[in-house]
PDB file of C-alpha atoms in Angstrom:
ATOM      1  CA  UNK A  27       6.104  27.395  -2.474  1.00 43.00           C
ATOM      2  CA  UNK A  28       2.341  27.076  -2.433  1.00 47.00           C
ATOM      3  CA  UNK A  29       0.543  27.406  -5.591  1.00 86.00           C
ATOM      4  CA  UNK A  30      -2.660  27.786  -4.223  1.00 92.00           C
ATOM      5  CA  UNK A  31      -3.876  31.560  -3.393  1.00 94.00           C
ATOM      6  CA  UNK A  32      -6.320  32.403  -0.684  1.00 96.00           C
ATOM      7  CA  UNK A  33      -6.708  35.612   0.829  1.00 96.00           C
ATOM      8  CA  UNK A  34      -5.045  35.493   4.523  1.00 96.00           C
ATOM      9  CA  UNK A  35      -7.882  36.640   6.703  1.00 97.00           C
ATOM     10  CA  UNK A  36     -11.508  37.575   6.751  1.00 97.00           C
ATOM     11  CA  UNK A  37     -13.515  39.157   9.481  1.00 97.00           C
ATOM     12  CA  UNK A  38     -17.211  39.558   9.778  1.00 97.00           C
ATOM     13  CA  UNK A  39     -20.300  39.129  11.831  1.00 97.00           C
ATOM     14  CA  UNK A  40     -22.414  36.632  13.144  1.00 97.00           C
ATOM     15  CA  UNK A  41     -24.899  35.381  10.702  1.00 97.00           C
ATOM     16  CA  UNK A  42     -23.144  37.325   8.042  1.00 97.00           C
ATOM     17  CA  UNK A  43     -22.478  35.371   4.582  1.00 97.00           C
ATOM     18  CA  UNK A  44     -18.115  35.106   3.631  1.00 97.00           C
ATOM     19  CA  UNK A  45     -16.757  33.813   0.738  1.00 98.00           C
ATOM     20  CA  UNK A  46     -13.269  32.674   0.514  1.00 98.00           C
ATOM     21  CA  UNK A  47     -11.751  32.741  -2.777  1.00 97.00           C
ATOM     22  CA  UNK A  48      -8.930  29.914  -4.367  1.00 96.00           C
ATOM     23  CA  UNK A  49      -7.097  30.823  -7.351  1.00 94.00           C
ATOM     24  CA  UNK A  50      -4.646  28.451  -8.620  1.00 88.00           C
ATOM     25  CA  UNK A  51      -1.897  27.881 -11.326  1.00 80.00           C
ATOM     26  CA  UNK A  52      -3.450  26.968 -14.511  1.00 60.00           C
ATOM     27  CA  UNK A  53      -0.900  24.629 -14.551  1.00 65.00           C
ATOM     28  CA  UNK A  54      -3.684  23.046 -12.222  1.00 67.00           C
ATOM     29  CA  UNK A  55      -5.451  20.490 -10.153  1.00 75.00           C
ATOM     30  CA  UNK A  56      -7.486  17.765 -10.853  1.00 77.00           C
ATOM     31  CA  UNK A  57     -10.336  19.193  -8.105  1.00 86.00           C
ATOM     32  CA  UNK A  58     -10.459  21.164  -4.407  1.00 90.00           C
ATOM     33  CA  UNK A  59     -10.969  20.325  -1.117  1.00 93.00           C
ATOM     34  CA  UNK A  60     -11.736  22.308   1.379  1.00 96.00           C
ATOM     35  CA  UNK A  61     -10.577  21.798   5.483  1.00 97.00           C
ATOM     36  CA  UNK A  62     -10.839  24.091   8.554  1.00 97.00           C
ATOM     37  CA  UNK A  63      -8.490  24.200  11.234  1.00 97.00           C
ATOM     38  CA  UNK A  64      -9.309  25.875  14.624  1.00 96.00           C
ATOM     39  CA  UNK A  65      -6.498  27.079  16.873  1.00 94.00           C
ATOM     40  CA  UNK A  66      -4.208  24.250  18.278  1.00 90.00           C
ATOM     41  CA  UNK A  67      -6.696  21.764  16.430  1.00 93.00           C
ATOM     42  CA  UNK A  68      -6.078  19.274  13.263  1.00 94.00           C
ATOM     43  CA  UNK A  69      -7.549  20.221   9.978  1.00 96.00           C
ATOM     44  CA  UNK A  70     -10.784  18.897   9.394  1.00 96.00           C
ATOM     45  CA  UNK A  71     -12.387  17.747   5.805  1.00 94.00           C
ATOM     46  CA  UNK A  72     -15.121  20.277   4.881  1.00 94.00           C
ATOM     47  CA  UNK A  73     -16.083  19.295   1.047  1.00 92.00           C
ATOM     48  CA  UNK A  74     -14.437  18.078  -2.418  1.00 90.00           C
ATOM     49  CA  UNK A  75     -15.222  19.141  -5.670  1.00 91.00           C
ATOM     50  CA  UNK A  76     -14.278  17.096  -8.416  1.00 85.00           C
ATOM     51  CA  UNK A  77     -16.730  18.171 -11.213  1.00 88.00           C
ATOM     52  CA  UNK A  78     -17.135  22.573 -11.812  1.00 93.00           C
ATOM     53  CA  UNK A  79     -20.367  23.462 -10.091  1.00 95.00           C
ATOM     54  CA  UNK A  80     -21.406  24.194  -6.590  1.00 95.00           C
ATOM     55  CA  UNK A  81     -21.458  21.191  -4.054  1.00 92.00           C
ATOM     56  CA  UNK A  82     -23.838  22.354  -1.042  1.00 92.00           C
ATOM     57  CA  UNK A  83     -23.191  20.987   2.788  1.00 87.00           C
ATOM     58  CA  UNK A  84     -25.569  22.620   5.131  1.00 92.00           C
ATOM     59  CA  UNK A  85     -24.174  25.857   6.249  1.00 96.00           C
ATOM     60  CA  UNK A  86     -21.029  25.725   3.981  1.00 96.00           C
ATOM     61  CA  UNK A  87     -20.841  25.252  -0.318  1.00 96.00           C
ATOM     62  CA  UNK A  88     -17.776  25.146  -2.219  1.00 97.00           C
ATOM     63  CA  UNK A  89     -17.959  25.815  -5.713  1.00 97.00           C
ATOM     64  CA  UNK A  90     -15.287  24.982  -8.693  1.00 94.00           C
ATOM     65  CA  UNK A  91     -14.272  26.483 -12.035  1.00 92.00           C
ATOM     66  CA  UNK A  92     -11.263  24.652 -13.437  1.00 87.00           C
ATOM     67  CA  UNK A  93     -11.515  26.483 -16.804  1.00 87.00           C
ATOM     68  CA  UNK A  94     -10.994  29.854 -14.987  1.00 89.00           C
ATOM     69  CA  UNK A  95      -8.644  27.795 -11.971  1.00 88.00           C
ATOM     70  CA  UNK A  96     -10.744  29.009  -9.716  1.00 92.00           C
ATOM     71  CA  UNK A  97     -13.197  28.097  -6.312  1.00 95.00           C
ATOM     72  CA  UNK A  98     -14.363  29.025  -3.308  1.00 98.00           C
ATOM     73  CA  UNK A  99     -15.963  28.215   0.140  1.00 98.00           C
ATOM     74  CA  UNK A 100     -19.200  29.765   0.821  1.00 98.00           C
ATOM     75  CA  UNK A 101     -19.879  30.160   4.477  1.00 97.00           C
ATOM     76  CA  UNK A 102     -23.337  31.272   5.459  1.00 97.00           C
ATOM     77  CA  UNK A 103     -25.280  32.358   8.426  1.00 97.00           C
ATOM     78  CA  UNK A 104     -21.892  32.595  10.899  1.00 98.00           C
ATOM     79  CA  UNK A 105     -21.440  31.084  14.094  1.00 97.00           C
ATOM     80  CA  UNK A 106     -18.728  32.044  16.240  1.00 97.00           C
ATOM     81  CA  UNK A 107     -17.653  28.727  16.353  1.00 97.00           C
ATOM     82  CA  UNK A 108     -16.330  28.713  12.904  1.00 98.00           C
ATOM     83  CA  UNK A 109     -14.223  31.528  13.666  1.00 98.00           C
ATOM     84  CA  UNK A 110     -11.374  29.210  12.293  1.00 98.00           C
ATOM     85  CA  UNK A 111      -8.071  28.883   9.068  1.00 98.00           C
ATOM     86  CA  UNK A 112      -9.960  27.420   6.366  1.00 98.00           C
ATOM     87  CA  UNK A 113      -7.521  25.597   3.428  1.00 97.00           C
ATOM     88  CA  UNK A 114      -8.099  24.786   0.308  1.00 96.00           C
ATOM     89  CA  UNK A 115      -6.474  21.966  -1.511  1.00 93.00           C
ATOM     90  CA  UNK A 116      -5.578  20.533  -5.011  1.00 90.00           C
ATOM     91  CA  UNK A 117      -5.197  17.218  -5.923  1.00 84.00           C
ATOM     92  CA  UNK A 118      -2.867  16.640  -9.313  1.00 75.00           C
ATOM     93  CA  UNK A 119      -5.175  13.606  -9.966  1.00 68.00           C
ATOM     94  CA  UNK A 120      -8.182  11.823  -8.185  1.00 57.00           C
ATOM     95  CA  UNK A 121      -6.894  10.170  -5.005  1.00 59.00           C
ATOM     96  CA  UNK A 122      -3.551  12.012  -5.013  1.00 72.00           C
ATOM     97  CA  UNK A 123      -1.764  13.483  -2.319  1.00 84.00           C
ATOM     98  CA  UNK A 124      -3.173  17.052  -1.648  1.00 89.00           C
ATOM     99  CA  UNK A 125      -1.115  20.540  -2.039  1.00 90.00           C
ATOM    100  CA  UNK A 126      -2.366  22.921   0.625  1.00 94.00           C
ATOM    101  CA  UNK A 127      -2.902  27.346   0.153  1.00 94.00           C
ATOM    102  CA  UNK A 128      -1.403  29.364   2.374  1.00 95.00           C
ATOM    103  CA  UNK A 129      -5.237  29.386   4.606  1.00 97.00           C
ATOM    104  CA  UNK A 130      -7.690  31.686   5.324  1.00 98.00           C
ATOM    105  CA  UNK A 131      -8.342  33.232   8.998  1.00 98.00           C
ATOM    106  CA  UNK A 132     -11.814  33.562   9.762  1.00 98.00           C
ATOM    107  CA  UNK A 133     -13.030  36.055  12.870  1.00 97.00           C
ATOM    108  CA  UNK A 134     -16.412  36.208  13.537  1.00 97.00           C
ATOM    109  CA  UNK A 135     -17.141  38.786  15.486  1.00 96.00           C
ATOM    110  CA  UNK A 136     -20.754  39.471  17.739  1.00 94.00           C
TER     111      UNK A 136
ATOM    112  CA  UNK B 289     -12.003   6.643  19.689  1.00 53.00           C
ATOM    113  CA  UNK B 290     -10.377   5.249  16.503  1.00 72.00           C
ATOM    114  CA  UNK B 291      -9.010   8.540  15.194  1.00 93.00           C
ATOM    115  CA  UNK B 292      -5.562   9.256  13.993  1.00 96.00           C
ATOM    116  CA  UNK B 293      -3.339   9.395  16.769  1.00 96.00           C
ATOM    117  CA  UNK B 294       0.298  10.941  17.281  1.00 97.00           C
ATOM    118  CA  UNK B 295       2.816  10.777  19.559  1.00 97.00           C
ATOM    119  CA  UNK B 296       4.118  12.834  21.364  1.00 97.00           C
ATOM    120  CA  UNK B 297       1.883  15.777  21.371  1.00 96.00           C
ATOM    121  CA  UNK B 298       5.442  17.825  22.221  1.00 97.00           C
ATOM    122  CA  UNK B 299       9.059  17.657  21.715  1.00 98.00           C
ATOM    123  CA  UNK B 300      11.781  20.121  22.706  1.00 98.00           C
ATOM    124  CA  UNK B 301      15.380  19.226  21.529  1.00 98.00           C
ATOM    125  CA  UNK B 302      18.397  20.359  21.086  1.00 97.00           C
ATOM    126  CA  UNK B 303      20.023  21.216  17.665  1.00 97.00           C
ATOM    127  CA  UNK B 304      21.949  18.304  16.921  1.00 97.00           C
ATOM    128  CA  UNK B 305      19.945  15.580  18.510  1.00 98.00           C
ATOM    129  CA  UNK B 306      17.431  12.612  16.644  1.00 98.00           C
ATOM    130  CA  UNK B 307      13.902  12.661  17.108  1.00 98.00           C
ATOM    131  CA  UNK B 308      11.228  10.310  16.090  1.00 98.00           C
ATOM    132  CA  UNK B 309       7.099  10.832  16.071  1.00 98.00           C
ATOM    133  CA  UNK B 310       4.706   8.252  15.652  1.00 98.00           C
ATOM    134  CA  UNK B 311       1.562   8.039  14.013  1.00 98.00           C
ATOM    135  CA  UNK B 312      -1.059   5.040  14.387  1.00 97.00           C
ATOM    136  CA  UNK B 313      -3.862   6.018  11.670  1.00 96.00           C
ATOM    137  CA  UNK B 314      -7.231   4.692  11.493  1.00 94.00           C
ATOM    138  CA  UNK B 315      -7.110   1.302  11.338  1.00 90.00           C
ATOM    139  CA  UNK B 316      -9.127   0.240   7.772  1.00 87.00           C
ATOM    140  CA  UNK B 317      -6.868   3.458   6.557  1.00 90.00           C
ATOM    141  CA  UNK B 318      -4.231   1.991   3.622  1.00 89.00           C
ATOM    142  CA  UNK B 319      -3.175   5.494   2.988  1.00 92.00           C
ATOM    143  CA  UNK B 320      -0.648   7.270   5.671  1.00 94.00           C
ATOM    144  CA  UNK B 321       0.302  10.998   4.841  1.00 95.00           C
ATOM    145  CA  UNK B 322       3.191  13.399   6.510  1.00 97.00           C
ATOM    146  CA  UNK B 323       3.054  16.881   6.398  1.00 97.00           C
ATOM    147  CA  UNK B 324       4.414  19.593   8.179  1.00 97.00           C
ATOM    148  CA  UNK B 325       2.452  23.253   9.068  1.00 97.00           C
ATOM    149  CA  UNK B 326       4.545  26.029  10.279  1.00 96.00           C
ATOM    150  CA  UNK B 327       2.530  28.951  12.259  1.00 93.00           C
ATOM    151  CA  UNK B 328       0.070  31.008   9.537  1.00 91.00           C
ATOM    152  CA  UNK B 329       0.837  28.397   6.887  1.00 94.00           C
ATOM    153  CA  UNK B 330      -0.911  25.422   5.708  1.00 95.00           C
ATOM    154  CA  UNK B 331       0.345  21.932   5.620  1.00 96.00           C
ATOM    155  CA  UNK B 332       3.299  21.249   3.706  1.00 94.00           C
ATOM    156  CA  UNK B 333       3.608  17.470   2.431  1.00 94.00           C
ATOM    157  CA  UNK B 334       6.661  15.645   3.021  1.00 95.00           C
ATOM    158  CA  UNK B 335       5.455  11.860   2.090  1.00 95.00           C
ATOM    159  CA  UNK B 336       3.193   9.553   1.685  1.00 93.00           C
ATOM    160  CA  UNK B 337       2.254   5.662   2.084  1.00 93.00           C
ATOM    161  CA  UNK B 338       0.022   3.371   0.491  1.00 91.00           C
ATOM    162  CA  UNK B 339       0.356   0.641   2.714  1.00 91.00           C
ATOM    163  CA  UNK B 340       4.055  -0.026   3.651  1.00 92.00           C
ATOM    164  CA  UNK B 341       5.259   1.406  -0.063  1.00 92.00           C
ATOM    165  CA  UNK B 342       6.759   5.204   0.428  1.00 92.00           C
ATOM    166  CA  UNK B 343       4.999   6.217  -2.567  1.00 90.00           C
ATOM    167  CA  UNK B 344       6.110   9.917  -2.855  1.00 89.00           C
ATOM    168  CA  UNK B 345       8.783  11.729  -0.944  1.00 91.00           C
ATOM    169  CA  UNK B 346       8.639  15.476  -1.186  1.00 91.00           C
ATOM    170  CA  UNK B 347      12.104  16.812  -3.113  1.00 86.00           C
ATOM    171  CA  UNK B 348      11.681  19.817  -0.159  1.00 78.00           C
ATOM    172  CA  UNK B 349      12.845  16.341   2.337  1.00 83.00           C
ATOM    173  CA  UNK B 350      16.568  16.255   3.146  1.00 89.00           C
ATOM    174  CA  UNK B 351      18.044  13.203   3.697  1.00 93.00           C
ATOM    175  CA  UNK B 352      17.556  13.813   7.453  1.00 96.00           C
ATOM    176  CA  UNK B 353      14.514  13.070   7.058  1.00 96.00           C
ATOM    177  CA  UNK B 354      13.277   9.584   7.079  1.00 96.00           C
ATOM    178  CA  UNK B 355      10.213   7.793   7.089  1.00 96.00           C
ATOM    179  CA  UNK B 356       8.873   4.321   7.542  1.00 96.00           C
ATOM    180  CA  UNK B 357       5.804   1.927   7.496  1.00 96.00           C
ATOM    181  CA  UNK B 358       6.834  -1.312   8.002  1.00 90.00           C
ATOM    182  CA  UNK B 359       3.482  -3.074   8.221  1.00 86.00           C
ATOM    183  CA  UNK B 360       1.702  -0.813   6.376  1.00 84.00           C
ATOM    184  CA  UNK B 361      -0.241   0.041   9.889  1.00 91.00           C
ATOM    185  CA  UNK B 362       1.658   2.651  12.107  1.00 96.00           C
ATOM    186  CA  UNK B 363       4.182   4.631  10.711  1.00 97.00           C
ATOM    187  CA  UNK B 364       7.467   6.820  12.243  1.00 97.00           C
ATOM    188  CA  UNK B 365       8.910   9.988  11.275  1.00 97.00           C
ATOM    189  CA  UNK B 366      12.668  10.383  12.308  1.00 97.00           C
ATOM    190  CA  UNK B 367      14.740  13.888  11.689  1.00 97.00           C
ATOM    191  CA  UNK B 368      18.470  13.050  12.715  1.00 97.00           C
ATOM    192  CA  UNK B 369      21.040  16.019  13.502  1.00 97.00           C
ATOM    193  CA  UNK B 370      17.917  18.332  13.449  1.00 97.00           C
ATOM    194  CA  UNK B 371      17.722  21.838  13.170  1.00 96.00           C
ATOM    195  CA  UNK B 372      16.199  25.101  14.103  1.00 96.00           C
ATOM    196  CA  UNK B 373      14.552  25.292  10.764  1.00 95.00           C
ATOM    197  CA  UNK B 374      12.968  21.835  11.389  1.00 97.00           C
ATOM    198  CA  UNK B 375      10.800  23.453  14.702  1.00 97.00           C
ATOM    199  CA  UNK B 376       7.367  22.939  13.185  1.00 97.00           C
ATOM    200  CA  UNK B 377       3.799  21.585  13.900  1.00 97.00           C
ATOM    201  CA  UNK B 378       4.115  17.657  12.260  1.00 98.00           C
ATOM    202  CA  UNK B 379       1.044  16.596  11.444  1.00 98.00           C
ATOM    203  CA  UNK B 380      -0.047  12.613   9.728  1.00 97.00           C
ATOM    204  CA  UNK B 381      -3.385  12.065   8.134  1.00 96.00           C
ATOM    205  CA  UNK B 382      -4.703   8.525   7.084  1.00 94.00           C
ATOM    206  CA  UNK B 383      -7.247   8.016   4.412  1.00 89.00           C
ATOM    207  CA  UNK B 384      -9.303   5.195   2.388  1.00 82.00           C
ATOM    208  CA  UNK B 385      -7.834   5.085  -1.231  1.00 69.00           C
ATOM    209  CA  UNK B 386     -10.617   4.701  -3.323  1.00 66.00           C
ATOM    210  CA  UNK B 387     -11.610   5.317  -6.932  1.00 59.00           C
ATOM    211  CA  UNK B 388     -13.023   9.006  -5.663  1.00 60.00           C
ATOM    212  CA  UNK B 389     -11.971  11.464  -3.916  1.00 64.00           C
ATOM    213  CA  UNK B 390      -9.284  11.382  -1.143  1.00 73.00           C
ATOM    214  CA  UNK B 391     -10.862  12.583   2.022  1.00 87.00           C
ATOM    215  CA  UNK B 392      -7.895  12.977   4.736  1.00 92.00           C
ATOM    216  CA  UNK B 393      -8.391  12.871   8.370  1.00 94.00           C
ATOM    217  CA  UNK B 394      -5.920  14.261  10.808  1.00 96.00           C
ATOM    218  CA  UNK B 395      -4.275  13.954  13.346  1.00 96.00           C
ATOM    219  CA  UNK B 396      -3.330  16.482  16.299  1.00 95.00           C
ATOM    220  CA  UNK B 397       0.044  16.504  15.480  1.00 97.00           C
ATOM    221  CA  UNK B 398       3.462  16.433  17.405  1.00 97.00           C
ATOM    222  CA  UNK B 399       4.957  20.284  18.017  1.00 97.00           C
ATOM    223  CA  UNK B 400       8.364  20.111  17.534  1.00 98.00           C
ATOM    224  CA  UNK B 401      10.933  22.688  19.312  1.00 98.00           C
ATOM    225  CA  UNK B 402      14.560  22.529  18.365  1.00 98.00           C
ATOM    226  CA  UNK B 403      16.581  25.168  20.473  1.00 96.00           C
TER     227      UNK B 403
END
């Protein structure tokens, strides 16, 4: 089963801030990715973090706290179009293969 | 476009019956995932490539399940005597192994239907 935990869906308005949280077994990952996935569409690489801290792209930050097992994927000023499942992802060691959460639906609603 | 592509996009068969998917990954790519998504879940891995070496094979795989790369470019999926349970979304990613990070790219996957 998936040992990555992500609340299964979010709703909120355009331009509105939503943070989607990661917990994970302390048992644990080496650091977190982050993809989205729109309906019928292939997951698409959003950000990595390797090292705790906050790692800002535009619009979207993803933050990391591998003491506490912990991230998540900061998505400001909303745009319909990411009305999207959003994953995150550990990796047991740099450059290894990636174990997916169970995703995240975002609605953004007008 | 040099994206990862699959093929086919669809499959309907009938329990019993073989099936095989392709997947031609970005070219400069030496790493060639598998995983499988079912609806409302994310990605499952089944195994993985580093140029024609089956690195890791997920202990989840039967032994229906079979996997190749022989020239460590394009790679095939094969499920023999499938199932019901084995209707899923397959999806392969390709990536650049490099010291860093692993950043995966996708492709659109092949929908499989067993009835």
């Amino acid at each position: 089963g998936q040992s990555l935990e992500q609340p299964s869906e979010v709703t909120a308005v355009e331009g509105a801030i939503v943070q989607i949280n990661c917990t994970y077994q302390t048992s644990g990952f080496y650091g977190l990715s982050w993809y989205q996935q729109h309906d019928g569409g292939a997951p698409t690489f959003l950000s990595y973090n390797a090292l705790d801290g906050l790692e800002e792209t535009g619009r979207f930050s993803s933050f990391l706290s591998r003491s506490d097992s912990y991230g998540y994927l900061l998505l400001q000023e909303l745009q319909m179009k990411d009305s999207a499942s959003y994953f995150c992802a550990g990796d047991k060691a740099a450059g290894n293969k990636l174990t997916f959460g169970g995703g995240t639906r975002v609605l953004v609603k007008p | 476009d040099t994206g990862v592509s699959q093929d086919p996009r669809h499959k309907i068969t009938k329990r019993g019956q073989n099936v095989t998917f392709r997947c031609d990954p970005i070219s400069e790519h030496n790493r060639l995932y598998w995983y499988r998504q079912t609806l409302g879940q994310g990605p499952e891995f089944l195994t993985y490539f580093q140029n024609e070496a089956q690195l890791e094979k997920s202990r989840l795989l039967s032994d229906r399940f079979s996997a190749e790369r022989p020239k460590g470019s394009f790679s095939t999926l094969e499920i023999q005597r499938t199932e019901q349970g084995d209707s899923a979304m397959y999806l392969c990613a390709s990536s650049l192994r490099t010291s860093g990070s692993e950043k995966l790219f996708f492709g659109s996957g092949t929908q499989l239907s067993v009835l």
